């Protein structure tokens, strides 16, 4: 790439700081549409919002593509018993808790049982049936606050797999300290997966201080009893839509740079950080690149995916629907870490020492983006393209604050910082623009 | 006071930093007793806990004194409709809200009405019946974060008096942006007072982001409808107890230095910051002073008051029961600002320039306590002693974080910092010790 071209990249970055409409778009999405939970009218409204937003951003080929979704409800609609996790002994107190996504409800009344604590998945197995039969398992997993967000790896696994792990040993309920990094009375939901060979038991997350309370009360052999009453409705299949739009390329127009985010959100917040921020950055990156006097060489495709939170059906549907053009995907990237400052770039492992990667890194260095030694992994939505040979490029974002917010009621506009969102938008815009123009292949 | 005496004061302060048991006491109170809401079994358990804690701290004359209390419930017991404030249009979303203390419930189903916003009490009157009849009034009061906590003056008044102000103009419901300083999805309760000449309408606080959402949706003439459904039970009278104990004095034993805090808490948290911290500081100050080789000249009386949050019955009961010995109160002070660092001392206005005040200030200067130009005001609990001529001494505590926490679910142990609590305990202990030994009168 020539140095005149490097100059417009700097202009692009500057415009993202000064003129970005990302925050206003996010306000529109979260105020006017609000929660966009899989299978709900909110998700359907978000699809209409996204179609309109893409057209306004000047994208071409704006369209929907069918994506399987699921319907599940925690049962907190008007009048119903919502979610109750209550300390029964050594004293009574209703705790701050929320059902894990796709949990079964408590049919025929509350589950009331003694609580046994484990601090790891391995300890659940060590406790075994002798200790867990008929009990509620409390998993005391304390997630560390790390810039790269990797505390979510073990944490997400504990939340996803813990209930079945306990149920195999006869537990009748599962509660986990929220997979989150704060100590507020806010509970964080997130999906769980039931194993086919274990009974499905009700599962909920406690706010961190409520988990810590159980931990203290259980210390030194304390006896604790809980009631769990969850109004969750069974999971069943539905349909939603991915929303796609493009900035057509020029001489390399048949090559696609895919930049995605997910349009659905959890029900408990308004999906501002997870992943409204990613959606509006994608929309704004496309608008900015479309408005440049210099047309992109490759085609930029924006995809706003359905059903990331409750099954990742949107990403799978895209990979299947576009299998025939997988080889035309020059690169795929996604944004799903809110307004976190991008601090590192990842490219495909075998391309890390290539001139292309070094060129990318050198051009992005003024944005304080270093070339990360790890391989690009994509994310939940573009992930299914890996098996089809699509190269990923990751912008790693600072996740220090992200796990204070995602999957919780605190996922609202007020917890996105306009200046941070603009800066992240500029980093994504610059990276995407480079990918649209680079000579070298990433394959 | 002689300089040898000043030395033991420094020793006292040092011991508060190193050996304070305040945090462990607070853990015991909040874990083992938990919420101590007026008129509930939790409040009764707290009285037993306090009696035992006073005996263990070595206090004499440990006793209870009857105090009127009230019973009121927000109706979130098992199975009941708890509290629902739901956006009906322009879209549906359940908001994070909590009833204000002593609010009436919505009898015969939800109140559903259009919302009208006011940003001040005066604006409620300007809107008048033409705009408010049959509407829900939303009071958009944004409390400032100030070290001295004075943002609570106007905020507390808006919360206390707003509902009746709106009802006089025909409003059928009242919602207020939580009187709090954060932007979390946490709603803050607090008492309201109904005027006798206005209809009693249901009243709730919204979390700050939910208030801000209404504010944005109402801008530019937007039409917003809300549903309010509150299960609050009527207020009725009950009885609880103040808990008192003493460290007897020596040559001036008939003079009383009263140091108090309130034992009751709101139902939504565990009363760690409001006012468990004050209670354990009072207990620990007494223990430390009682353990000194030097006996106090005056008598230290610790009072843990009932029913501060829902009527202030404990403080009134104390003032009435002890009217006959009011003149024997050398000074009264209270602690009700959690672990906030004490930063200023206030004395009775007419004593501000006295040698006694200057001596106090000079001795407390190493604790970074300045003499504040304002008059000591006491607080809700010792306040009723003012009319009986009892001099107050205030330690003003840093309230920068306090209104993130009080009256909310976040009022838990995890939001008290052990080191801060110890430092505050040291400052209170030193001040109380000075009051127990000073020659000069504060009257």
Short mmCIF file of C-alpha atoms in Angstrom, two decimals, chain A residues 27 29-35 76-79 81-82 84 86-87 90-96 109-110 112 183-186 208-210 212-213 216-217 229 267-270 405 408-415, chain B residues 27 29-35 76-79 81-82 84 86-87 90-96 109-110 112 183-186 208-210 212-213 216-217 229 267-270 405 408-415:
data_model
loop_
_atom_site.label_atom_id
_atom_site.label_comp_id
_atom_site.label_asym_id
_atom_site.label_seq_id
_atom_site.Cartn_x
_atom_site.Cartn_y
_atom_site.Cartn_z
CA UNK A 27 -29.14 5.27 21.78
CA UNK A 29 -31.35 0.94 19.22
CA UNK A 30 -31.46 0.64 22.99
CA UNK A 31 -34.10 3.32 23.65
CA UNK A 32 -36.44 2.57 20.74
CA UNK A 33 -36.02 -1.19 20.43
CA UNK A 34 -34.68 -2.06 23.87
CA UNK A 35 -34.08 -5.71 24.81
CA UNK A 76 -41.19 -12.95 34.69
CA UNK A 77 -44.12 -11.73 32.64
CA UNK A 78 -46.91 -9.93 34.40
CA UNK A 79 -48.45 -11.79 37.25
CA UNK A 81 -43.91 -16.13 39.68
CA UNK A 82 -40.67 -14.74 38.43
CA UNK A 84 -37.00 -16.71 43.58
CA UNK A 86 -34.38 -17.64 48.96
CA UNK A 87 -32.20 -18.42 51.91
CA UNK A 90 -29.76 -20.28 59.00
CA UNK A 91 -32.13 -17.33 58.41
CA UNK A 92 -34.58 -16.22 55.71
CA UNK A 93 -33.70 -13.73 53.02
CA UNK A 94 -34.57 -13.47 49.38
CA UNK A 95 -31.35 -13.40 47.36
CA UNK A 96 -30.59 -11.54 44.15
CA UNK A 109 -43.49 -25.77 43.38
CA UNK A 110 -40.16 -24.72 44.74
CA UNK A 112 -36.07 -26.70 48.78
CA UNK A 183 -19.37 -7.07 43.72
CA UNK A 184 -22.77 -5.50 43.10
CA UNK A 185 -26.18 -6.97 43.86
CA UNK A 186 -26.68 -7.70 40.18
CA UNK A 208 -21.55 -11.97 43.67
CA UNK A 209 -22.32 -10.74 47.21
CA UNK A 210 -25.07 -13.34 47.54
CA UNK A 212 -20.09 -14.76 48.91
CA UNK A 213 -22.73 -14.84 51.65
CA UNK A 216 -19.24 -17.59 54.36
CA UNK A 217 -22.32 -19.27 55.79
CA UNK A 229 -38.50 -21.32 42.32
CA UNK A 267 -33.64 -10.08 28.17
CA UNK A 268 -32.39 -8.62 31.45
CA UNK A 269 -30.62 -5.56 29.99
CA UNK A 270 -30.94 -3.50 26.84
CA UNK A 405 -21.92 -5.44 32.52
CA UNK A 408 -27.01 -8.31 33.28
CA UNK A 409 -29.52 -5.54 33.88
CA UNK A 410 -26.57 -3.16 33.78
CA UNK A 411 -26.15 -3.72 30.06
CA UNK A 412 -27.62 -0.32 29.19
CA UNK A 413 -26.60 2.78 27.26
CA UNK A 414 -25.44 4.54 30.42
CA UNK A 415 -22.58 2.06 30.69
CA UNK B 27 -19.84 -9.37 59.10
CA UNK B 29 -24.45 -8.57 61.98
CA UNK B 30 -25.04 -8.64 58.23
CA UNK B 31 -24.44 -12.36 57.68
CA UNK B 32 -26.15 -13.72 60.75
CA UNK B 33 -28.96 -11.20 61.19
CA UNK B 34 -29.17 -9.73 57.69
CA UNK B 35 -31.84 -7.17 56.87
CA UNK B 76 -42.58 -9.17 47.79
CA UNK B 77 -43.11 -12.18 50.01
CA UNK B 78 -43.38 -15.57 48.42
CA UNK B 79 -46.04 -15.86 45.79
CA UNK B 81 -47.11 -9.72 43.18
CA UNK B 82 -44.02 -7.84 44.12
CA UNK B 84 -43.89 -3.91 38.77
CA UNK B 86 -43.51 -1.42 33.26
CA UNK B 87 -43.11 0.70 30.19
CA UNK B 90 -43.73 3.48 23.04
CA UNK B 91 -42.64 -0.13 23.67
CA UNK B 92 -42.93 -2.65 26.49
CA UNK B 93 -40.20 -3.26 29.01
CA UNK B 94 -40.23 -4.00 32.69
CA UNK B 95 -38.19 -1.33 34.47
CA UNK B 96 -36.01 -1.68 37.55
CA UNK B 109 -54.97 -3.96 39.80
CA UNK B 110 -52.30 -1.89 38.16
CA UNK B 112 -51.86 2.43 33.89
CA UNK B 183 -25.88 4.92 37.00
CA UNK B 184 -26.52 1.28 37.81
CA UNK B 185 -29.73 -0.69 37.36
CA UNK B 186 -30.34 -0.54 41.08
CA UNK B 208 -31.15 5.97 37.40
CA UNK B 209 -30.83 4.50 33.88
CA UNK B 210 -34.55 3.74 33.83
CA UNK B 212 -32.96 8.57 32.17
CA UNK B 213 -34.73 6.37 29.63
CA UNK B 216 -35.17 10.70 26.80
CA UNK B 217 -38.42 9.11 25.65
CA UNK B 229 -48.40 -2.42 40.33
CA UNK B 267 -35.41 -4.42 53.64
CA UNK B 268 -33.74 -4.36 50.23
CA UNK B 269 -30.13 -4.62 51.43
CA UNK B 270 -28.41 -5.97 54.52
CA UNK B 405 -25.21 2.30 48.29
CA UNK B 408 -30.53 -0.22 48.00
CA UNK B 409 -29.75 -3.88 47.46
CA UNK B 410 -26.11 -2.85 47.29
CA UNK B 411 -26.07 -2.04 50.98
CA UNK B 412 -24.06 -5.17 51.81
CA UNK B 413 -20.81 -6.07 53.56
CA UNK B 414 -18.94 -6.26 50.26
CA UNK B 415 -19.35 -2.50 49.88
#
